Every structure is written in C-alpha cells, then in structure tokens.
PDB file of C-alpha atoms and ligand atoms in Angstrom:
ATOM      1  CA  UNK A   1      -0.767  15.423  10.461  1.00  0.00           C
ATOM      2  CA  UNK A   2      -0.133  11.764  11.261  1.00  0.00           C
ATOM      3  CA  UNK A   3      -3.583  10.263  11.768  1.00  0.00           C
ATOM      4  CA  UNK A   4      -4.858   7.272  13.048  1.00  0.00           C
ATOM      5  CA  UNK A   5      -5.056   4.747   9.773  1.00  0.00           C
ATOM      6  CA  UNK A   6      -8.669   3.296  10.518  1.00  0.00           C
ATOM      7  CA  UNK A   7      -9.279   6.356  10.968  1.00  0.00           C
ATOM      8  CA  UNK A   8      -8.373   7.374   6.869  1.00  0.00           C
ATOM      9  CA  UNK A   9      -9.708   4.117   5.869  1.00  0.00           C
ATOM     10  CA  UNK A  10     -12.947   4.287   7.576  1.00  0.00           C
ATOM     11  CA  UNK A  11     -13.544   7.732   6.236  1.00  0.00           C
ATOM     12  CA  UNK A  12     -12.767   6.640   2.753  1.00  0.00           C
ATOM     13  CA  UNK A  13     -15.241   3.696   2.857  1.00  0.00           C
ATOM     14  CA  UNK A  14     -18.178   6.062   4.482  1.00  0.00           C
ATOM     15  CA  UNK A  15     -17.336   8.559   1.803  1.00  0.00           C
ATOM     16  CA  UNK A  16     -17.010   6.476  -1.170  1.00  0.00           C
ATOM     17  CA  UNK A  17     -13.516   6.892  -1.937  1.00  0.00           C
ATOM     18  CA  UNK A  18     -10.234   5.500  -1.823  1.00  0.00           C
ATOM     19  CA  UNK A  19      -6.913   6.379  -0.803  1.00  0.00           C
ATOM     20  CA  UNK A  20      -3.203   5.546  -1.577  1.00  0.00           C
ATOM     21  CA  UNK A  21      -0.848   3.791   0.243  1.00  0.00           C
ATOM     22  CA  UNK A  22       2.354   4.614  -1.589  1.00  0.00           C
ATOM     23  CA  UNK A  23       5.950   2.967  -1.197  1.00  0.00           C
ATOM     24  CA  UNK A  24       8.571   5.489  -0.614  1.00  0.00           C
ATOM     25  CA  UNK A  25      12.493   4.679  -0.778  1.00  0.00           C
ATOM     26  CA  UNK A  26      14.270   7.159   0.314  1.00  0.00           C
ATOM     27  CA  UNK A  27      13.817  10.726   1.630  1.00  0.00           C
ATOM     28  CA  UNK A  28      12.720  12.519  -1.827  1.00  0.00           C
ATOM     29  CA  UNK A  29      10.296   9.872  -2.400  1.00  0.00           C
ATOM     30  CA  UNK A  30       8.535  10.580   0.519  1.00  0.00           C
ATOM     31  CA  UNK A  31       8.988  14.359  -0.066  1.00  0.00           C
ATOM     32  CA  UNK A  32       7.552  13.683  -3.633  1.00  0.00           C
ATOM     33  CA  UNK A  33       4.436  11.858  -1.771  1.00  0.00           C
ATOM     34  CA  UNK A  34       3.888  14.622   0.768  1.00  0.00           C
ATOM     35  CA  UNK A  35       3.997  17.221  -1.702  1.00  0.00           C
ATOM     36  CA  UNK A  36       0.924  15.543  -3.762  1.00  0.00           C
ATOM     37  CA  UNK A  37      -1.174  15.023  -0.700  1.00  0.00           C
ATOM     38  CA  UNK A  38      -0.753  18.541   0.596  1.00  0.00           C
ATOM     39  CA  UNK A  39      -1.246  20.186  -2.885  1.00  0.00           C
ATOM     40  CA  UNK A  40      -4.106  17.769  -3.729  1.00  0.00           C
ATOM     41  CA  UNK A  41      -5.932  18.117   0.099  1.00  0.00           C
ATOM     42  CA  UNK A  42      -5.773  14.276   0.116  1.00  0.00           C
ATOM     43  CA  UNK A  43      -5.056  11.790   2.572  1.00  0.00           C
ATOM     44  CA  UNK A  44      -3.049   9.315   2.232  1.00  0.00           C
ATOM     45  CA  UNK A  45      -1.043   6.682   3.648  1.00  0.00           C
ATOM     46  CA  UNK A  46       2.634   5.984   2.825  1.00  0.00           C
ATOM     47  CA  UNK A  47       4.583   2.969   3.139  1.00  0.00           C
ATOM     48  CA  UNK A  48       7.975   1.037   4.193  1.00  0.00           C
ATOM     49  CA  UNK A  49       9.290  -2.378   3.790  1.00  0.00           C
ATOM     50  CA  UNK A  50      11.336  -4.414   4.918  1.00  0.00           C
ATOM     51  CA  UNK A  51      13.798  -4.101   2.580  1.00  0.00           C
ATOM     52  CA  UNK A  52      13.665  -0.447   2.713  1.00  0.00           C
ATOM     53  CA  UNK A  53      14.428  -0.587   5.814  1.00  0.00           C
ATOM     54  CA  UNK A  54      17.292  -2.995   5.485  1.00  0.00           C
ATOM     55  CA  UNK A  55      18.416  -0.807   2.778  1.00  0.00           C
ATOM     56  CA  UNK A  56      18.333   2.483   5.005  1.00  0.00           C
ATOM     57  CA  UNK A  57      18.218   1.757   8.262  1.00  0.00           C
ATOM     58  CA  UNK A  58      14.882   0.876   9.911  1.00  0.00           C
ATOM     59  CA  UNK A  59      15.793   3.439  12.369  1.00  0.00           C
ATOM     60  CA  UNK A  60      16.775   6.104   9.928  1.00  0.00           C
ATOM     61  CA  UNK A  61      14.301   5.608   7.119  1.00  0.00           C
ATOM     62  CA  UNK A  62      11.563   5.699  10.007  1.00  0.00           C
ATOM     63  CA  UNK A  63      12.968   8.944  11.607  1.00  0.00           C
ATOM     64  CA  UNK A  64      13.273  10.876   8.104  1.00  0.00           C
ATOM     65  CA  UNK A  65       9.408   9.889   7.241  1.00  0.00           C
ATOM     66  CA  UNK A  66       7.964  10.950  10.671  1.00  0.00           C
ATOM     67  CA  UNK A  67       9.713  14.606  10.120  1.00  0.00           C
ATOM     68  CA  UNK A  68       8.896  14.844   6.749  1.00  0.00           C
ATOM     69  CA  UNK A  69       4.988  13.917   7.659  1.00  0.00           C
ATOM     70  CA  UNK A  70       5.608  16.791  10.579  1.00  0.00           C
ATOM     71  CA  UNK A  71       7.185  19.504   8.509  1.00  0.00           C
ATOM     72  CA  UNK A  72       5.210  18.690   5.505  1.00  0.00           C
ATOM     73  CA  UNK A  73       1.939  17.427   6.010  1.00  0.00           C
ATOM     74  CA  UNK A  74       0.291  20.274   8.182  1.00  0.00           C
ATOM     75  CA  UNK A  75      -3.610  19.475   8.686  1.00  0.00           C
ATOM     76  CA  UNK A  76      -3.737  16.749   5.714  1.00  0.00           C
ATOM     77  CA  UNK A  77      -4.219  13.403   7.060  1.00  0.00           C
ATOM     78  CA  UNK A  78      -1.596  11.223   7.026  1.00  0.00           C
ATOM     79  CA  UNK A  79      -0.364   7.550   8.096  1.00  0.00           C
ATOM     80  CA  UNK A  80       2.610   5.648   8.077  1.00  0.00           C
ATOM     81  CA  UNK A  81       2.563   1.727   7.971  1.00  0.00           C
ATOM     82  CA  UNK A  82       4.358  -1.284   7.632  1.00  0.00           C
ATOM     83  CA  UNK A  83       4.110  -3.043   4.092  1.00  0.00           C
ATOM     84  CA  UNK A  84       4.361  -6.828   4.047  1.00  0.00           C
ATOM     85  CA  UNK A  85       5.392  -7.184   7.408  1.00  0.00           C
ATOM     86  CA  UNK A  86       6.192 -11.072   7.595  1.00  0.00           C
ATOM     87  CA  UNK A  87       7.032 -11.715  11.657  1.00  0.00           C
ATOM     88  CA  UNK A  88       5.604 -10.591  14.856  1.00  0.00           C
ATOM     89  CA  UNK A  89       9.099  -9.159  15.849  1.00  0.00           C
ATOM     90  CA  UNK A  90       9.486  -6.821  12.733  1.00  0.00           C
ATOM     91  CA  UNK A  91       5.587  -5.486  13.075  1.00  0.00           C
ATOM     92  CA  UNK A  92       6.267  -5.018  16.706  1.00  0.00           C
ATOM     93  CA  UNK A  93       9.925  -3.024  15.814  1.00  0.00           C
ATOM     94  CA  UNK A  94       8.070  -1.062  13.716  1.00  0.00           C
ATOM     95  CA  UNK A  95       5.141   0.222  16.244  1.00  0.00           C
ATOM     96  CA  UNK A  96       7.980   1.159  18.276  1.00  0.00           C
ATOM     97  CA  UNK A  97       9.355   3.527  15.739  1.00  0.00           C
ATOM     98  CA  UNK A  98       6.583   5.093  15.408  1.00  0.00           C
ATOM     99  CA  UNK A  99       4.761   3.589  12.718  1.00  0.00           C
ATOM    100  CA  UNK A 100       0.479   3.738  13.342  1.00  0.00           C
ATOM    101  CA  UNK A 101      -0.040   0.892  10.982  1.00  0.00           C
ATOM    102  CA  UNK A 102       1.935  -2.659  10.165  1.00  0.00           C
ATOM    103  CA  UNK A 103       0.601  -5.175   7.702  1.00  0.00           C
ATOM    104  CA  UNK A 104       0.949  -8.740   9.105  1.00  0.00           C
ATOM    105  CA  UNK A 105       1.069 -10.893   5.634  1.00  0.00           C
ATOM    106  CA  UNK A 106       0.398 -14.329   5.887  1.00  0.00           C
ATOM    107  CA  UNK A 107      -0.705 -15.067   3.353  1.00  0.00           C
ATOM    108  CA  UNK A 108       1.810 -17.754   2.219  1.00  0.00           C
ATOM    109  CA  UNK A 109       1.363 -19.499   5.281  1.00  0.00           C
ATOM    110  CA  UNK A 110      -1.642 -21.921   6.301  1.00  0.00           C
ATOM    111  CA  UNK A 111      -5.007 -19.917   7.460  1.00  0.00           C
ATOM    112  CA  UNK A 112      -4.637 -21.700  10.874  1.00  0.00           C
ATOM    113  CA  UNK A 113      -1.234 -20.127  10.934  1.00  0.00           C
ATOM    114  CA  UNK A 114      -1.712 -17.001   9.677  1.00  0.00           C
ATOM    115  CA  UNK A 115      -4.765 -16.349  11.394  1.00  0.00           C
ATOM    116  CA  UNK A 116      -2.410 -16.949  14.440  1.00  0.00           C
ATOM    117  CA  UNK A 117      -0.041 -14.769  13.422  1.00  0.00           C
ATOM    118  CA  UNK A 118      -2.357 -11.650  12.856  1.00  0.00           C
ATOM    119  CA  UNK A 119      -4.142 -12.587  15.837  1.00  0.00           C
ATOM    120  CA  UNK A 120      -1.164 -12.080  17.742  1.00  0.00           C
ATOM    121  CA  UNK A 121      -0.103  -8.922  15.723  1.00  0.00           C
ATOM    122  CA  UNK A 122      -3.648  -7.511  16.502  1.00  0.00           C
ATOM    123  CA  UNK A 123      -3.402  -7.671  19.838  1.00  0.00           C
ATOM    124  CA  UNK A 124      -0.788  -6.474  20.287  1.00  0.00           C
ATOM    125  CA  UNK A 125      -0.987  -3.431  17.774  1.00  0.00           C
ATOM    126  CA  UNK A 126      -4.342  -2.059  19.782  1.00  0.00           C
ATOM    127  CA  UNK A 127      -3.318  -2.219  22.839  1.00  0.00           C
ATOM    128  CA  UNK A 128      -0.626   0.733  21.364  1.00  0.00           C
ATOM    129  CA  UNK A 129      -3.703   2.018  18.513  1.00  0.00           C
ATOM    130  CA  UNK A 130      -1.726   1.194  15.906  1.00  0.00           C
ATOM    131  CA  UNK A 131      -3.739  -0.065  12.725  1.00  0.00           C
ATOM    132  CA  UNK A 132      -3.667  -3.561  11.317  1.00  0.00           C
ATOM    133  CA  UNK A 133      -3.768  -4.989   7.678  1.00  0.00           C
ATOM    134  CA  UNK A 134      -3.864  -8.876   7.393  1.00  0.00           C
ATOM    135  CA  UNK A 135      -4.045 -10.673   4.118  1.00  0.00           C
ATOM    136  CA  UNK A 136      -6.217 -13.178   2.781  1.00  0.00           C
ATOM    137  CA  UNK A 137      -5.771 -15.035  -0.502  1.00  0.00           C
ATOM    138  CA  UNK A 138      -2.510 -14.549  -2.328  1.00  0.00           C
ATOM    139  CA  UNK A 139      -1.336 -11.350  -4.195  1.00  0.00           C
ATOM    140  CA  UNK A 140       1.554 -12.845  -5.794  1.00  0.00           C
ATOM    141  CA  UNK A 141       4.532 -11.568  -7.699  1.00  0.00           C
ATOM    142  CA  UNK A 142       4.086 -13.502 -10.598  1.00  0.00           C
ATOM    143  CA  UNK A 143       7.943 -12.728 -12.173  1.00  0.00           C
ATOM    144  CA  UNK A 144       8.581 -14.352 -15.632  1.00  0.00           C
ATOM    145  CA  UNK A 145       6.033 -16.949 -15.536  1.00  0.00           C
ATOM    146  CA  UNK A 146       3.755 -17.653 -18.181  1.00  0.00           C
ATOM    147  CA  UNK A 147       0.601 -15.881 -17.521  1.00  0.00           C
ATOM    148  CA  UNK A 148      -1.673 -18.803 -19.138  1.00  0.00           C
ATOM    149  CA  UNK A 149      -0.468 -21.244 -16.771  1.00  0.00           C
ATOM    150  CA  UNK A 150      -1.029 -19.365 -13.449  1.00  0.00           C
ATOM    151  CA  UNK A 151      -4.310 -20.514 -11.978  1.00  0.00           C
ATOM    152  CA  UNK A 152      -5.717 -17.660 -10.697  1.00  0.00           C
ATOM    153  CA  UNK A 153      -7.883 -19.737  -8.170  1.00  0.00           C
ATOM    154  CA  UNK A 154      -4.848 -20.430  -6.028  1.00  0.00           C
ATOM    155  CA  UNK A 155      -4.831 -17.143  -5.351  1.00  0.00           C
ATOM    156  CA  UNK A 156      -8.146 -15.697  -4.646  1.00  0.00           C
ATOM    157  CA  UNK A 157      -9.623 -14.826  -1.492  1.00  0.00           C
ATOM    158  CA  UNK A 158     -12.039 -17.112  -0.014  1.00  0.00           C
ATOM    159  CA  UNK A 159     -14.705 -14.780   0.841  1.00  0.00           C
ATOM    160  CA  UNK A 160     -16.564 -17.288   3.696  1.00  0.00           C
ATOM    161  CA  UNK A 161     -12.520 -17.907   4.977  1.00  0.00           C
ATOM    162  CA  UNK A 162     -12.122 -13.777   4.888  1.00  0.00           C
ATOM    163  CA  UNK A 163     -15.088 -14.127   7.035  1.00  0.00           C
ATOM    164  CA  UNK A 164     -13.550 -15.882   9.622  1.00  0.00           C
ATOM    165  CA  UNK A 165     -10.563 -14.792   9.762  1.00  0.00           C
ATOM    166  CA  UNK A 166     -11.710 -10.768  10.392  1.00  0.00           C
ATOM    167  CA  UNK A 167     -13.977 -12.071  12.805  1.00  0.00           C
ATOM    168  CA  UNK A 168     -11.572 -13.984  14.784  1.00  0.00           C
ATOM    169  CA  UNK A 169      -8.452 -11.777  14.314  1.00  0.00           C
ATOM    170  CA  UNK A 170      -9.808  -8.469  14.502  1.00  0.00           C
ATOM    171  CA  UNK A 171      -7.754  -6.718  12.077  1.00  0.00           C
ATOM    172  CA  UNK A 172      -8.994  -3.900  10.692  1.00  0.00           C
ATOM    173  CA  UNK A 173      -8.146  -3.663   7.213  1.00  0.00           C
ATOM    174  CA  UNK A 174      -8.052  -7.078   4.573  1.00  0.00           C
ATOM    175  CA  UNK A 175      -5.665  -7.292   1.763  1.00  0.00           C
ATOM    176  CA  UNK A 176      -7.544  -9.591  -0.894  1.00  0.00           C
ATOM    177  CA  UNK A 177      -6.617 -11.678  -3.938  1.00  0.00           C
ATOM    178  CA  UNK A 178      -9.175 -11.381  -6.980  1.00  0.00           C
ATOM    179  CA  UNK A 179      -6.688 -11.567  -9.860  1.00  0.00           C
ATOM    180  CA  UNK A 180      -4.401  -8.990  -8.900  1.00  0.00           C
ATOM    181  CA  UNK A 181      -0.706  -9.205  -8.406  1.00  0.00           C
ATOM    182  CA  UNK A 182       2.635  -7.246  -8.255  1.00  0.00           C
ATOM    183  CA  UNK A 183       4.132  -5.258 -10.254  1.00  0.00           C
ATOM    184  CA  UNK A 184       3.170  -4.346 -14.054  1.00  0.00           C
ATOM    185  CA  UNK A 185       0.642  -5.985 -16.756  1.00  0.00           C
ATOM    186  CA  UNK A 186       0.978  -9.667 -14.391  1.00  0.00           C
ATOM    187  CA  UNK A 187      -2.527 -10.078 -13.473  1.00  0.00           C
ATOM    188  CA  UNK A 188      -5.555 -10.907 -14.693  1.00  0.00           C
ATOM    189  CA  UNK A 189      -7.199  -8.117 -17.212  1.00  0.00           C
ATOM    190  CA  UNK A 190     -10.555  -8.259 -15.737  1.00  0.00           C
ATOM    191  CA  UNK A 191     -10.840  -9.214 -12.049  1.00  0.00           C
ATOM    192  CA  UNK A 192     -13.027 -11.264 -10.125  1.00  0.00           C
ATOM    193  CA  UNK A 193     -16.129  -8.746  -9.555  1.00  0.00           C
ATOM    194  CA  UNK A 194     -18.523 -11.289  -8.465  1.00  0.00           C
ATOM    195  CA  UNK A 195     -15.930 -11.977  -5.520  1.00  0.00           C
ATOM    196  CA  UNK A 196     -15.392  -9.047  -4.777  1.00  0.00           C
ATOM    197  CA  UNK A 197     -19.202  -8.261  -4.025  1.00  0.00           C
ATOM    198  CA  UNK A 198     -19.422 -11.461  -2.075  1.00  0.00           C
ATOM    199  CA  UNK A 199     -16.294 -10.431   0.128  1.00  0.00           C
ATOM    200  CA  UNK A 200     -17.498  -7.076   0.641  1.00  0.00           C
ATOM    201  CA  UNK A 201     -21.223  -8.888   1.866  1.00  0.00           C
ATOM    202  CA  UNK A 202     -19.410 -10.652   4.700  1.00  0.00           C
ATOM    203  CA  UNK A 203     -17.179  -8.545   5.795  1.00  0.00           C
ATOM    204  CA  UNK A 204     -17.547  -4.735   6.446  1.00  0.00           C
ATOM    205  CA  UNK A 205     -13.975  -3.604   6.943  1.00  0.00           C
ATOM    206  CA  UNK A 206     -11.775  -1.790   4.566  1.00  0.00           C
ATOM    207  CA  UNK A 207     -10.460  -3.624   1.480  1.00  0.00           C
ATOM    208  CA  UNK A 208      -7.249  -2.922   0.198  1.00  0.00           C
ATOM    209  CA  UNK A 209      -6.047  -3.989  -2.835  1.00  0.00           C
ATOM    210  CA  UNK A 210      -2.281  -4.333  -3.208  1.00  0.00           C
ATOM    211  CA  UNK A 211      -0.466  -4.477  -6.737  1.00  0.00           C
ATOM    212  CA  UNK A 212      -2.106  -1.829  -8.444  1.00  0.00           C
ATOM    213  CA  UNK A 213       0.577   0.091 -10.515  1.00  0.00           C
ATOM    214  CA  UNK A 214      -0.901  -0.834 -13.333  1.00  0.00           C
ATOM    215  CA  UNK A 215      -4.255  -0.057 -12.818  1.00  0.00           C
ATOM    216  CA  UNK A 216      -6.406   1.892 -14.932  1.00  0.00           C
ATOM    217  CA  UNK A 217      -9.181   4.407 -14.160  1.00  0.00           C
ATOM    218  CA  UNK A 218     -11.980   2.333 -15.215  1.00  0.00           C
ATOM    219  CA  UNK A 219     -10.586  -0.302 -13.246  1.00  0.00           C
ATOM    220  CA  UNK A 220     -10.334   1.618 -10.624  1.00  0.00           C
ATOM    221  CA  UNK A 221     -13.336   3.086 -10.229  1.00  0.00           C
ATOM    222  CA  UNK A 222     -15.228  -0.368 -10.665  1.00  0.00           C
ATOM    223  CA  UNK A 223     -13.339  -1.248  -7.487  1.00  0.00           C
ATOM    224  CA  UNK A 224     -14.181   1.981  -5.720  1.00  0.00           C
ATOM    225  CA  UNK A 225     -18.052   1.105  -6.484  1.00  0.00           C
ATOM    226  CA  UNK A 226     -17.579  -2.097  -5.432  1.00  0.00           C
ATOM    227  CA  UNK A 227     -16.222  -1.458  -2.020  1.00  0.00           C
ATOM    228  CA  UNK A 228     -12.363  -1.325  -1.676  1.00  0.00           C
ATOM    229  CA  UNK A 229     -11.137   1.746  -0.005  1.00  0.00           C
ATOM    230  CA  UNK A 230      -7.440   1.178  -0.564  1.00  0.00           C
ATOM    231  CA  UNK A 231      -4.600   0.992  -3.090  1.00  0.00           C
ATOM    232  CA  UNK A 232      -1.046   0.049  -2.678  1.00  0.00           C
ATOM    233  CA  UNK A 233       1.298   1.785  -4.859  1.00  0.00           C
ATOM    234  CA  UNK A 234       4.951   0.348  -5.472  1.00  0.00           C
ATOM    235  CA  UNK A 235       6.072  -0.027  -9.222  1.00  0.00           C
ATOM    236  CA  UNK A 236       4.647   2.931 -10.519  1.00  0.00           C
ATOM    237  CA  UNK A 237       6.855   5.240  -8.222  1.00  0.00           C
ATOM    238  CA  UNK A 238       9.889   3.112  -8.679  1.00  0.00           C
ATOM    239  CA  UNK A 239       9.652   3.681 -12.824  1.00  0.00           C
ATOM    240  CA  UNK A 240       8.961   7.075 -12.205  1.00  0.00           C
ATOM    241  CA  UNK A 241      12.243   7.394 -10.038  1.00  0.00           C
ATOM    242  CA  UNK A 242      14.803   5.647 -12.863  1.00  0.00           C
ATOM    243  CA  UNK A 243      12.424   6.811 -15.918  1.00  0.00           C
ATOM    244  CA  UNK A 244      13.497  10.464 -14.654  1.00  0.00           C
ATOM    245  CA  UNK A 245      17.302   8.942 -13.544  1.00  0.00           C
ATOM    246  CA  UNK A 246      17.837   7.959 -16.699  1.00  0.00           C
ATOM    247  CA  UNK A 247      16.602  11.017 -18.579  1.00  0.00           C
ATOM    248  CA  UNK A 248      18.776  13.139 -17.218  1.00  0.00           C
ATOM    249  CA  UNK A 249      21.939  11.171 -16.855  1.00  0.00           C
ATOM    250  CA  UNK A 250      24.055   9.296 -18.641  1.00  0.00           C
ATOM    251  CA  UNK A 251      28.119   9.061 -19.163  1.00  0.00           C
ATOM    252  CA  UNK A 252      28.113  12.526 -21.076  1.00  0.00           C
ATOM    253  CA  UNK A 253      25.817  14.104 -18.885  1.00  0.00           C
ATOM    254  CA  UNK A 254      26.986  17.666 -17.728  1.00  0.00           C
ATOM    255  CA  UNK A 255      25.170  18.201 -14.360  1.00  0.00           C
ATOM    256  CA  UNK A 256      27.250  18.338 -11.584  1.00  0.00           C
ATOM    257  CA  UNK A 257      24.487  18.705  -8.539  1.00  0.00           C
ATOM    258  CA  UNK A 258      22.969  15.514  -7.536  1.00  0.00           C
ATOM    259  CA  UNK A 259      20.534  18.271  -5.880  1.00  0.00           C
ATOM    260  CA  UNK A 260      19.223  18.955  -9.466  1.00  0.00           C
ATOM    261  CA  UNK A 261      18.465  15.281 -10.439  1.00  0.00           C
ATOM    262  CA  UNK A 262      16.555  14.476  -6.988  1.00  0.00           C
ATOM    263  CA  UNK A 263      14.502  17.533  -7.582  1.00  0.00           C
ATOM    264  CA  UNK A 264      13.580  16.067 -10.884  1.00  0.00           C
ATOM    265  CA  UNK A 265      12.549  12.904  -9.275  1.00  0.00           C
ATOM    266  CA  UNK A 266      10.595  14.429  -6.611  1.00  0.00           C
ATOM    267  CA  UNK A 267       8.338  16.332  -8.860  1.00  0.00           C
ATOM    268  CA  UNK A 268       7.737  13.099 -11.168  1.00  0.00           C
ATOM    269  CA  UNK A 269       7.036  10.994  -7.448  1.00  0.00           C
ATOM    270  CA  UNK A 270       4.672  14.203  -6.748  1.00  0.00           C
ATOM    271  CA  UNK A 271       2.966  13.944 -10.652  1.00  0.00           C
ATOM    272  CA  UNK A 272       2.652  10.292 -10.515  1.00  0.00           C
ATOM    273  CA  UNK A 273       1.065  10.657  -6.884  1.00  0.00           C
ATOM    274  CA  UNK A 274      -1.507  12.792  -8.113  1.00  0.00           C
ATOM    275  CA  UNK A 275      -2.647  11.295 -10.687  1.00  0.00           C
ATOM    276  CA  UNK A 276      -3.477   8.574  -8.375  1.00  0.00           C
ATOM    277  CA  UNK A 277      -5.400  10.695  -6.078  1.00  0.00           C
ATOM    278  CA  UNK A 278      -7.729  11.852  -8.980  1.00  0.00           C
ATOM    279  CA  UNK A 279      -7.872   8.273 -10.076  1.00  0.00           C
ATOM    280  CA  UNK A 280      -9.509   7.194  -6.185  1.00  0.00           C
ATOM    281  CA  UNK A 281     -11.274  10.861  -6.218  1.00  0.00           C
ATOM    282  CA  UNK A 282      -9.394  11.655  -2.573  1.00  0.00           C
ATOM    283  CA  UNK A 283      -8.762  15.022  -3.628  1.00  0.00           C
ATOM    284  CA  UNK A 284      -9.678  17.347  -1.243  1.00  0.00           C
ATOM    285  CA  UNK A 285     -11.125  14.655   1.273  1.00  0.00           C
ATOM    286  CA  UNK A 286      -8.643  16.113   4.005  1.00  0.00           C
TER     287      UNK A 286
HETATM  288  P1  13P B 301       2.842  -2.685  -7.219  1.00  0.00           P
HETATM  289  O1  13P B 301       4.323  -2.801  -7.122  1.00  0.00           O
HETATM  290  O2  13P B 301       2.262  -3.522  -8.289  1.00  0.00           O
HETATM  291  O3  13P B 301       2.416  -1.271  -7.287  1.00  0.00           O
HETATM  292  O4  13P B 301       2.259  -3.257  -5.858  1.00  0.00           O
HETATM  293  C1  13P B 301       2.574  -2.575  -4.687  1.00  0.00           C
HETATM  294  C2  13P B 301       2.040  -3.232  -3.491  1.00  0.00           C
HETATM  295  O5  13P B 301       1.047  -3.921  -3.523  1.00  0.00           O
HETATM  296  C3  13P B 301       2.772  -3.022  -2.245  1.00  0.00           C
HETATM  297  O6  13P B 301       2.222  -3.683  -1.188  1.00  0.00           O
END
C-alpha cells in the first residue's frame, strides 16, 4: 500500500527500528523488493535515480513501480522516492509521477545554496504531501582513491549546521556524513558515534544513512541505538543482480528463456532484501 514516507520513517524512529530504502533497476528488481517486504511484513521504501530513469524512461520506470507496489504490496507499507535528486525541476517531475518522496541533495553545493535549494523543494513537495530528504555533510563516492588520504572531516555533518538547516528548510528526513560513503569497503571502519549522538541531540527528525551495502549487523545495530531510522541500499542489489547473471550464463550456457535467468535474479534481489530487513529488525513492523 503506498504510504506516506514520514509516515514509515516516523514510525520506525518511535519504534526503534529502521527501514530500507532500496534501489531498484528495472521491473524484477522491484518485484524482488516487493516480494521481501510482503513475505517479511516490513515496510519499506524503494528507490529511483536519475539515471534509472534516464536509462528506462522516467515515465516508464515510474509507471511499472507504482503497479508493482499496487499488485504486490497489499496492506504492507510502502513508499516510493526520488534518490539523489540534484535540481528543483527533476524533484518536481518526479512528484508528478507519482513519487511520495524526492531527495533534494545538495550536498556538493554551498549550505547557503543548498539550504535554498531544499527550501524550495520543501515547499513545494508539502503543499502536494510528498516527503522530503535533504543532505547535510558529504556521502561521497570515494572511487579508486587512496583511502589514507581522504580526510574524513570534509565530509562529516556539522551537527550545529544540520541544526539550522532542518530548522529553516523543513525537510523531514536528513541524509548525514559520519564516515560513510558509496559503494563497498570505501569508508571509514568505525564511524563517527560521538557525532552521531550530537546530531541526533539537535535535531529530532529521521536520519538516514546512505551508502550502506557494506554494512554489517553490529554496525548496524549501533546505528539503530543511536538514532538513524534509515538505510539506503544500492550496491548490494546491483552484485546480487550480475553475481546471479553471471552464474548462470556464459557463452556455453544452454538456457534459452531469459524468463528463467530474471527469476533467478528476483529471488537473490528478494534474499538479499531480507536479510536487510532482519538486519534493521523491520520484520513484521507493517
Ligand atoms: P550503496 O551503493 O553503498 O549501497 O549506497 C546506496 C545509496 O546510498 C543510495 O543513495
């Protein structure tokens, strides 16, 4: 049931848990996600990008998630949002397909600027009750570079600036740097705790904390405890889609329905989606 994404978010920070806000791709990806929430009784949120959408057709990718979320989802809670939304225009293309959350990120831009920039996206957004998520700090996509020279500080969340920015933006969600970043094993091993606890002390909105593939349980749950209600999901999906790809094909291989291989990477989307919902104890939250 598509629900309102404060909505999932607020319950998950009243009720101690978090949810997932997973990347899909393509229509069995977000089959694959569905399927985990609905056997699991967990809500969850899933997500497009840009690129996605440039891939697939902002119009069709859109269209194909909202019908999968209607056939599929039944009473399980449900959202659909924007992921790294970089312009008004594109946030506001997305609210009118449909989507009842966009994340306005920018964060690469100055915090005059990007408080702007939310600002403007917030108003926007509520007048339609569509949720926001703004980001603070940097998560960055660190790439090839070499991990001892990245200074982490650059990239943290100011938690006095997160301050101000929620209170003068409204958003209703934060995205915050403490020594996480994108994609797998490119972050700092142990995070920033101590600002983490001082962020969640000034501000009392959900926390969401984005390039967590790789995290582990432990990890995890520290966060949980210490206040964030929200992981993004990416990477982790994407390896399970080509780990399973490339299992079953290669230039000898003898299956000759595509139907077959999709089905295969559905079910791994679904395991790896599950595991996650243990991992942020959302099972059977719905
Ligand atoms: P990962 O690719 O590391 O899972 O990060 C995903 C993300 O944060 C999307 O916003």
């Amino acid at each position: 049931m598509l629900t309102s994404i404060k909505e999932i978010l607020t319950k998950a920070q009243e009720g101690g848990y978090a949810v997932g806000a997973f990347n899909l791709s393509n229509m069995e990806t977000a089959q694959g996600i569905l399927m985990a929430a609905v056997e699991r009784r967990s809500p969850l949120i899933v997500q497009i990008t840009e690129s996605t959408m440039k891939f697939a057709g902002a119009k069709e990718i859109a269209e194909i998630t909202r019908t999968i979320i209607k056939e599929r989802s039944g009473d399980i809670p449900i959202g659909i949002n924007l992921d790294h939304g970089k312009t008004f225009e594109v946030a506001m293309r997305c609210i009118d397909l449909g989507f009842n959350g966009v994340m306005i990120d920018g964060s690469r831009l100055s915090f005059e600027e990007n408080l702007n920039l939310t600002k403007r996206v917030v108003d926007y957004a509520h007048e339609k009750q569509v949720t926001v998520q703004a980001e603070l700090g940097v998560v960055p996509y660190l790439g090839e570079s070499d991990l001892s020279e990245v200074n982490w500080k650059d990239f943290m969340t100011d938690p006095e600036q997160a301050r101000q920015f929620v209170e003068a933006t409204g958003a209703d969600s934060l995205a915050i740097g403490i020594g996480n970043a994108h994609g797998f094993f490119r972050e700092l091993e142990n995070c920033d705790w101590d600002r983490l606890a001082e962020i969640r002390e000034k501000i009392k909105i959900p926390l969401v904390i984005h390039g967590s593939s790789d995290w582990l349980e432990e990890k995890i749950i520290k966060a949980v405890e210490g206040g964030v209600s929200c992981f993004n999901v990416d990477t982790d999906l994407r390896l399970a889609f080509v780990h399973t790809l490339c299992q079953l094909t290669d230039d000898k291989c003898a299956i000759t329905d595509p139907r077959n291989i999709m089905d295969a990477v559905r079910n791994a989307i679904k395991k790896k989606v599950i595991e996650k919902i243990h991992a942020y104890g959302s099972a059977n939250k719905a």
